[in-house]
Coordinates of C-alpha atoms in Angstrom, one line a residue:
M10 CA -3.6 3.9 17.5
G11 CA -2.6 5.9 20.6
S12 CA -3.9 9.3 21.4
E13 CA -2.2 12.4 19.9
N14 CA -1.0 13.2 23.5
A15 CA 1.0 10.0 23.4
Y16 CA 3.1 11.4 20.6
A17 CA 3.7 14.8 22.2
L18 CA 7.2 16.1 21.9
S19 CA 9.0 17.8 24.8
K20 CA 8.4 21.5 25.4
E21 CA 11.9 22.1 24.0
S22 CA 11.1 20.3 20.7
A23 CA 7.3 20.9 20.2
N24 CA 7.7 24.1 18.3
L25 CA 10.8 23.2 16.4
K26 CA 10.7 23.0 12.6
Y27 CA 12.4 21.2 9.8
S28 CA 15.3 23.7 9.8
D29 CA 16.0 22.7 13.5
I30 CA 16.9 19.1 12.8
I31 CA 19.7 17.4 10.9
P32 CA 21.0 17.8 8.2
I33 CA 20.0 21.5 8.2
N34 CA 21.0 22.0 11.8
A35 CA 24.3 20.2 12.6
E36 CA 23.5 20.5 16.3
G37 CA 19.9 19.2 15.9
Y38 CA 20.5 15.5 16.5
P39 CA 18.7 15.4 19.9
A40 CA 15.6 16.9 18.4
T41 CA 15.9 14.6 15.4
K42 CA 16.1 11.5 17.6
E43 CA 13.1 12.6 19.6
F44 CA 11.1 13.3 16.5
L45 CA 11.9 10.0 14.8
S46 CA 11.3 8.1 18.0
K47 CA 7.8 9.4 18.1
V48 CA 7.3 8.5 14.5
V49 CA 8.4 4.9 15.4
D50 CA 5.9 4.9 18.3
I51 CA 3.1 5.8 15.8
L52 CA 4.1 3.0 13.5
L53 CA 4.4 0.4 16.2
D54 CA 1.0 1.4 17.6
Y55 CA -0.4 1.0 14.1
V56 CA 1.1 -2.4 13.6
K57 CA -0.5 -3.5 16.9
T58 CA -3.9 -2.0 16.1
Q59 CA -4.1 -3.5 12.6
N60 CA -3.5 -7.0 14.1
D61 CA -6.3 -6.5 16.5
R62 CA -9.3 -8.5 15.3
N63 CA -11.7 -6.2 17.2
S64 CA -10.5 -3.1 15.4
K65 CA -12.0 -1.7 12.2
V66 CA -10.4 -2.5 8.9
L67 CA -11.2 1.0 7.7
E68 CA -12.9 4.1 9.0
F69 CA -14.5 4.8 5.7
H70 CA -15.5 8.3 4.4
H71 CA -16.4 9.4 0.9
P72 CA -13.7 11.4 -0.8
A73 CA -15.4 14.8 -0.4
D74 CA -16.1 14.1 3.3
L75 CA -12.6 12.9 4.0
M76 CA -11.2 16.0 2.3
R77 CA -13.1 18.1 4.8
I78 CA -11.9 16.0 7.8
L79 CA -8.2 16.1 6.8
D80 CA -5.9 19.0 6.7
L81 CA -4.1 18.3 3.4
E82 CA -3.3 21.9 2.5
I83 CA 0.3 22.8 1.5
P84 CA 1.4 25.8 3.6
D85 CA 3.6 28.7 2.6
N86 CA 5.6 28.4 5.8
G87 CA 6.8 25.1 7.3
L88 CA 4.8 23.5 10.1
T89 CA 6.2 22.4 13.5
L90 CA 7.5 18.9 14.1
Q91 CA 4.6 18.4 16.5
Q92 CA 2.1 19.0 13.7
L93 CA 4.0 16.6 11.4
L94 CA 3.5 13.9 14.0
I95 CA -0.2 14.7 14.1
D96 CA -0.2 14.4 10.3
C97 CA 1.4 11.0 10.5
S98 CA -1.0 9.7 13.1
T99 CA -4.0 11.1 11.3
T100 CA -2.9 9.6 8.0
L101 CA -2.8 6.1 9.5
K102 CA -6.1 6.6 11.3
Y103 CA -8.0 6.8 8.0
Q104 CA -5.8 4.4 6.0
V105 CA -7.0 0.9 5.1
K106 CA -5.4 -1.6 7.4
T107 CA -4.1 -4.0 4.8
G108 CA -2.4 -6.2 7.5
H109 CA -5.7 -6.7 9.4
P110 CA -6.9 -10.3 9.8
H111 CA -10.2 -9.4 8.2
F112 CA -8.7 -7.6 5.1
F113 CA -9.3 -9.8 2.1
N114 CA -8.4 -7.7 -1.0
Q115 CA -7.1 -9.8 -3.8
L116 CA -3.9 -7.8 -4.2
S117 CA -2.6 -7.7 -0.6
C118 CA -1.2 -10.3 1.6
G119 CA -0.9 -8.6 5.0
L120 CA 2.1 -7.1 6.7
D121 CA 5.4 -8.9 7.0
V122 CA 7.2 -7.2 9.9
V123 CA 10.7 -8.2 8.8
S124 CA 9.9 -6.8 5.3
M125 CA 8.6 -3.6 6.9
A126 CA 12.0 -3.3 8.7
G127 CA 13.7 -3.7 5.4
E128 CA 11.5 -0.9 3.9
W129 CA 12.6 1.4 6.8
L130 CA 16.2 0.6 6.2
T131 CA 15.8 1.2 2.4
A132 CA 14.2 4.6 3.0
T133 CA 17.0 5.5 5.4
A134 CA 19.7 4.5 3.0
N135 CA 18.0 6.6 0.4
T136 CA 19.8 5.3 -2.7
N137 CA 18.8 4.2 -6.2
M138 CA 19.6 1.0 -8.0
F139 CA 21.6 2.6 -10.7
T140 CA 25.2 1.4 -10.3
Y141 CA 27.5 -0.5 -8.0
E142 CA 29.1 2.8 -7.3
I143 CA 26.0 4.3 -5.7
A144 CA 24.4 1.1 -4.2
P145 CA 27.2 -1.6 -3.7
V146 CA 25.5 -3.7 -1.1
F147 CA 22.0 -3.6 -2.7
I148 CA 23.4 -4.3 -6.2
L149 CA 25.2 -7.4 -4.9
M150 CA 22.2 -8.4 -2.9
E151 CA 20.0 -8.3 -6.0
H152 CA 22.6 -10.3 -8.0
V153 CA 22.5 -13.1 -5.4
V154 CA 18.7 -13.2 -5.0
L155 CA 18.0 -13.2 -8.7
Q156 CA 20.7 -15.9 -9.3
K157 CA 18.9 -18.0 -6.7
M158 CA 15.6 -17.4 -8.3
R159 CA 16.9 -18.5 -11.7
E160 CA 18.3 -21.7 -10.2
L161 CA 14.9 -22.5 -8.7
I162 CA 13.4 -22.6 -12.2
G163 CA 16.3 -24.6 -13.6
W164 CA 18.4 -21.8 -15.3
N165 CA 22.1 -22.0 -14.3
T166 CA 22.9 -19.2 -16.7
G167 CA 21.0 -16.1 -17.8
D168 CA 20.3 -12.6 -16.6
S169 CA 17.4 -10.9 -14.9
I170 CA 16.3 -7.7 -13.1
L171 CA 13.9 -7.1 -10.3
A172 CA 10.9 -5.3 -11.8
P173 CA 8.5 -3.0 -10.0
G174 CA 5.5 -5.2 -10.7
G175 CA 3.8 -7.7 -13.0
S176 CA 2.7 -5.2 -15.6
I177 CA 6.2 -3.8 -16.1
S178 CA 7.5 -7.4 -16.1
N179 CA 5.2 -8.3 -19.0
L180 CA 6.3 -5.1 -20.8
Y181 CA 9.9 -6.0 -20.4
A182 CA 9.2 -9.5 -21.8
F183 CA 7.4 -8.1 -24.8
L184 CA 10.3 -5.7 -25.6
A185 CA 12.9 -8.4 -25.2
A186 CA 10.9 -10.6 -27.5
R187 CA 10.6 -7.9 -30.2
H188 CA 14.3 -7.1 -30.0
K189 CA 15.3 -10.8 -30.3
M190 CA 12.9 -11.4 -33.2
F191 CA 13.7 -8.1 -35.0
P192 CA 17.1 -6.9 -33.9
Q193 CA 17.0 -3.8 -36.1
Y194 CA 13.7 -2.6 -34.7
K195 CA 15.5 -0.4 -32.2
E196 CA 17.0 1.7 -34.9
R197 CA 14.6 1.3 -37.8
G198 CA 11.3 0.9 -36.1
L199 CA 8.4 -0.6 -38.1
A200 CA 10.6 -0.6 -41.2
A201 CA 12.6 -3.5 -39.7
V202 CA 9.5 -5.7 -39.6
G203 CA 8.0 -5.3 -43.1
G204 CA 4.4 -6.0 -41.9
Q205 CA 1.9 -5.9 -39.1
L206 CA 3.1 -7.6 -35.9
V207 CA 0.5 -9.7 -34.0
M208 CA 0.6 -11.2 -30.5
F209 CA -1.6 -13.8 -28.9
T210 CA -2.8 -14.3 -25.4
S211 CA -5.6 -16.0 -23.4
D212 CA -8.9 -14.3 -22.8
Q213 CA -8.2 -14.9 -19.1
C214 CA -4.8 -13.2 -19.2
H215 CA -3.4 -10.4 -17.1
Y216 CA -4.8 -7.2 -18.6
S217 CA -1.4 -5.6 -19.0
V218 CA -0.6 -8.0 -21.8
K219 CA -3.1 -6.2 -24.0
S220 CA -1.7 -2.9 -22.7
C221 CA 1.7 -3.9 -24.1
A222 CA 0.1 -3.9 -27.6
S223 CA -1.1 -0.4 -27.0
V224 CA 2.1 1.0 -25.4
C225 CA 4.5 -0.6 -27.9
G226 CA 2.6 0.4 -31.0
L227 CA 1.0 -2.8 -32.2
G228 CA -2.5 -1.6 -31.4
T229 CA -5.0 -3.6 -29.3
D230 CA -6.6 -4.9 -32.4
N231 CA -3.4 -6.9 -33.0
C232 CA -3.5 -8.5 -29.5
V233 CA -5.5 -11.5 -30.4
M234 CA -7.5 -13.0 -27.5
V235 CA -7.6 -16.8 -27.7
P236 CA -10.6 -18.5 -26.2
S237 CA -10.2 -20.6 -23.0
D238 CA -11.9 -23.8 -21.9
E239 CA -14.2 -24.2 -19.0
R240 CA -11.3 -24.3 -16.6
G241 CA -9.9 -21.0 -17.8
R242 CA -7.0 -22.5 -19.9
I243 CA -6.1 -21.4 -23.3
I244 CA -7.3 -23.8 -26.1
P245 CA -4.2 -24.8 -28.1
S246 CA -6.2 -25.7 -31.3
K247 CA -7.9 -22.2 -31.2
L248 CA -4.4 -20.6 -30.8
E249 CA -3.2 -22.4 -33.9
E250 CA -6.3 -21.5 -35.9
L251 CA -5.9 -17.8 -35.0
I252 CA -2.2 -17.9 -35.9
L253 CA -3.0 -19.3 -39.4
E254 CA -5.8 -16.8 -39.8
R255 CA -3.5 -13.9 -39.2
K256 CA -0.8 -15.3 -41.4
A257 CA -3.3 -15.7 -44.2
R258 CA -4.0 -11.9 -43.9
G259 CA -0.4 -11.1 -44.4
H260 CA 0.3 -10.3 -40.7
I261 CA 3.4 -11.4 -38.8
P262 CA 2.6 -13.5 -35.7
F263 CA 5.6 -13.3 -33.3
F264 CA 4.6 -13.4 -29.7
V265 CA 2.4 -15.8 -27.5
N266 CA 1.7 -15.1 -23.9
A267 CA 0.8 -18.1 -21.7
T268 CA -0.3 -17.7 -18.1
A269 CA 0.9 -19.9 -15.3
G270 CA -1.9 -19.3 -12.8
T271 CA -4.5 -16.7 -13.6
T272 CA -5.6 -14.6 -10.6
V273 CA -9.3 -15.3 -10.5
I274 CA -9.5 -18.9 -11.6
G275 CA -5.9 -19.9 -10.9
A276 CA -5.7 -21.6 -14.3
F277 CA -2.5 -22.8 -15.9
D278 CA -2.3 -22.8 -19.6
P279 CA -1.1 -26.0 -21.3
I280 CA 2.4 -24.6 -21.8
A281 CA 4.0 -27.7 -23.4
Q282 CA 1.3 -27.8 -26.2
I283 CA 1.6 -24.0 -26.7
A284 CA 5.4 -24.3 -26.8
D285 CA 5.1 -26.9 -29.6
I286 CA 2.9 -24.5 -31.6
C287 CA 5.4 -21.6 -31.0
E288 CA 8.3 -23.8 -32.2
K289 CA 6.3 -24.9 -35.3
Y290 CA 5.6 -21.3 -36.4
K291 CA 8.7 -19.7 -34.9
L292 CA 6.9 -17.5 -32.4
W293 CA 8.3 -16.3 -29.1
L294 CA 6.7 -17.9 -26.0
H295 CA 6.4 -15.8 -22.9
I296 CA 5.0 -17.2 -19.6
D297 CA 3.4 -14.8 -17.3
G298 CA 3.8 -16.5 -13.9
L299 CA 2.9 -13.6 -11.6
L300 CA -0.1 -14.4 -9.3
I301 CA 0.1 -11.1 -7.5
S302 CA -1.6 -9.0 -10.1
C303 CA -5.1 -8.8 -11.5
N304 CA -6.2 -10.4 -14.7
Q305 CA -8.3 -8.9 -17.4
M306 CA -11.5 -9.8 -15.6
S307 CA -10.5 -8.3 -12.3
A308 CA -9.1 -5.2 -14.1
E309 CA -12.6 -4.4 -15.0
Y310 CA -13.4 -4.4 -11.3
L311 CA -10.4 -2.2 -10.5
F312 CA -11.5 0.4 -13.0
M313 CA -15.2 0.0 -13.1
T314 CA -17.2 3.3 -12.7
D315 CA -20.0 2.1 -10.5
K316 CA -18.0 1.9 -7.2
L317 CA -19.4 3.3 -4.0
Y318 CA -17.3 6.5 -4.2
D319 CA -16.1 9.0 -6.7
V320 CA -13.9 7.1 -9.1
R321 CA -12.2 10.2 -10.4
Y322 CA -9.7 9.7 -7.5
D323 CA -8.6 6.3 -8.8
T324 CA -5.2 6.4 -10.6
G325 CA -4.5 2.8 -11.7
D326 CA -5.6 3.4 -15.3
K327 CA -3.4 6.5 -15.7
V328 CA -0.1 4.6 -15.6
I329 CA 1.5 1.6 -17.3
Q330 CA 2.2 -0.4 -14.1
C331 CA -1.2 0.0 -12.4
G332 CA 0.0 -0.6 -8.8
R333 CA 2.5 2.0 -7.7
H334 CA 4.7 2.4 -4.6
N335 CA 3.4 5.0 -2.3
D336 CA 5.8 8.0 -2.9
I337 CA 3.3 10.8 -2.4
F338 CA 3.3 10.8 1.4
K339 CA 7.0 11.6 1.6
L340 CA 6.6 14.5 -0.7
W341 CA 3.5 15.8 1.0
L342 CA 5.0 15.5 4.5
Q343 CA 8.2 17.2 3.4
W344 CA 6.2 20.0 1.8
R345 CA 4.2 20.5 5.0
A346 CA 7.5 20.6 6.9
K347 CA 9.3 23.1 4.7
G348 CA 6.4 25.0 3.2
T349 CA 6.5 26.5 -0.2
E350 CA 8.7 29.3 1.0
G351 CA 11.1 26.7 2.4
F352 CA 11.5 25.1 -1.0
E353 CA 12.1 28.5 -2.5
K354 CA 14.8 29.3 0.1
L355 CA 16.4 25.9 -0.6
M356 CA 16.5 26.6 -4.3
D357 CA 17.9 30.1 -3.8
R358 CA 20.6 28.7 -1.5
L359 CA 21.6 26.1 -4.1
M360 CA 21.8 28.8 -6.7
E361 CA 24.0 30.9 -4.4
L362 CA 26.3 27.9 -3.8
S363 CA 26.5 27.3 -7.5
E364 CA 27.5 31.0 -8.1
Y365 CA 30.0 30.8 -5.3
M366 CA 31.6 27.7 -6.7
V367 CA 31.9 29.3 -10.2
K368 CA 33.5 32.3 -8.6
R369 CA 36.0 30.2 -6.7
I370 CA 36.9 28.2 -9.8
K371 CA 37.5 31.3 -11.8
Q372 CA 39.7 32.6 -8.9
M373 CA 41.8 29.4 -9.2
S374 CA 41.9 29.2 -13.0
D375 CA 45.5 28.0 -12.8
R376 CA 44.2 24.7 -11.3
F377 CA 40.6 24.4 -12.5
Y378 CA 39.0 25.0 -15.9
L379 CA 35.3 26.0 -16.0
I380 CA 33.8 24.2 -19.0
L381 CA 30.8 26.5 -19.4
E382 CA 28.7 29.0 -17.4
P383 CA 26.0 27.1 -15.6
E384 CA 22.3 27.9 -16.3
L385 CA 21.1 26.2 -13.1
V386 CA 23.1 24.4 -10.4
N387 CA 25.2 22.0 -12.5
V388 CA 28.8 23.3 -12.4
C389 CA 31.0 21.5 -15.0
F390 CA 34.7 21.9 -14.6
W391 CA 38.0 20.1 -15.0
Y392 CA 40.8 19.8 -12.5
L393 CA 44.0 20.7 -14.2
P394 CA 47.0 18.4 -13.5
T395 CA 50.4 20.1 -13.4
R396 CA 51.4 18.8 -16.8
V397 CA 48.6 20.6 -18.7
R398 CA 48.4 23.9 -16.7
N399 CA 50.6 25.8 -19.2
M400 CA 49.1 24.3 -22.3
P401 CA 46.6 26.4 -24.3
H402 CA 43.1 25.1 -24.1
G403 CA 42.3 23.1 -27.2
P404 CA 41.6 19.6 -28.5
E405 CA 45.0 18.2 -27.3
R406 CA 44.4 19.5 -23.8
E407 CA 40.8 18.2 -23.7
R408 CA 42.1 14.8 -24.9
I409 CA 44.5 14.6 -22.0
L410 CA 41.9 15.8 -19.5
G411 CA 39.5 13.3 -20.8
E412 CA 41.9 10.5 -19.9
V413 CA 42.5 11.8 -16.3
R414 CA 41.1 9.4 -13.7

């Protein structure tokens, strides 16, 4: 990383704040460009440093010590753009260099520069994958990519979605299986089943499979761990024995998870034999083919309590998906930029604009109809076409307005 002086803004920009750049200040593009250019310099220097074999993978400090080194406080008043650049540089200084040639964590594969550029573009576009209306290019892009992925595994038809990780993918699979096997479960819940559902998986499986049983109401006691052989593969005969054992107890076996490549051993369950068993007993077969996550064995490592630092700071066991995209830095940096008072002023301004909009709608009541008085900033109203302006407001008028496009 370069020195902080290398990221110094010009004298004209050094003391500027968030309110001095776009979109708050329509005339603030020059300062915005200078600020973002310095951010890019910081990022490029980091890319260069983490690919230097002579640099450290991590400048390690225990949580309490690092808390003293860093200035993470949230101010009441926003900080300068220069301080935000210092924050960015300092953040990367103490971050694990996951793209370093000597970084060998099991869940990371280094930095792909083109993918990084894609992440920059994604953040700049700042949209969500809700509908074609809001993200037309990305929606079409996902459609094409997923279609290609289905073709690679031999599926010319079907549907798919890009999930945020292996854990959520397994959860989606479980829910899809339950809905297919018991279509009325969505409305009737357990009453649609008429008994205790049971799922089966290898004792070498991804730990999130067992988590599905907990999250979806089966209970972990009803996620049956099937023994594996010396190569880490599920033993089909043991699977069949356990299915029959549970059926004899009046339970309803319905789901089998097979793993195509466990993380630690790299084992592939005998899927063809498992499929025969599932067909015989009319069970759903799910194949967990994600090698990027941790299995049950490595999950113990992730969440073990005898690490070399205070594990209270670990968060992986607090959420369903384990690994999460880093969203906190954006919020933290924005809060540092605006300050608590800045957010208060922003909210006050939004409320003022809402009140102004309501006032203007009421002043133009011949053309607009206010549906209700807003409690926050959501202003709901109808534009009144000429043909309904003289109609009394009632069901017929609402019907016509509901058809207006």
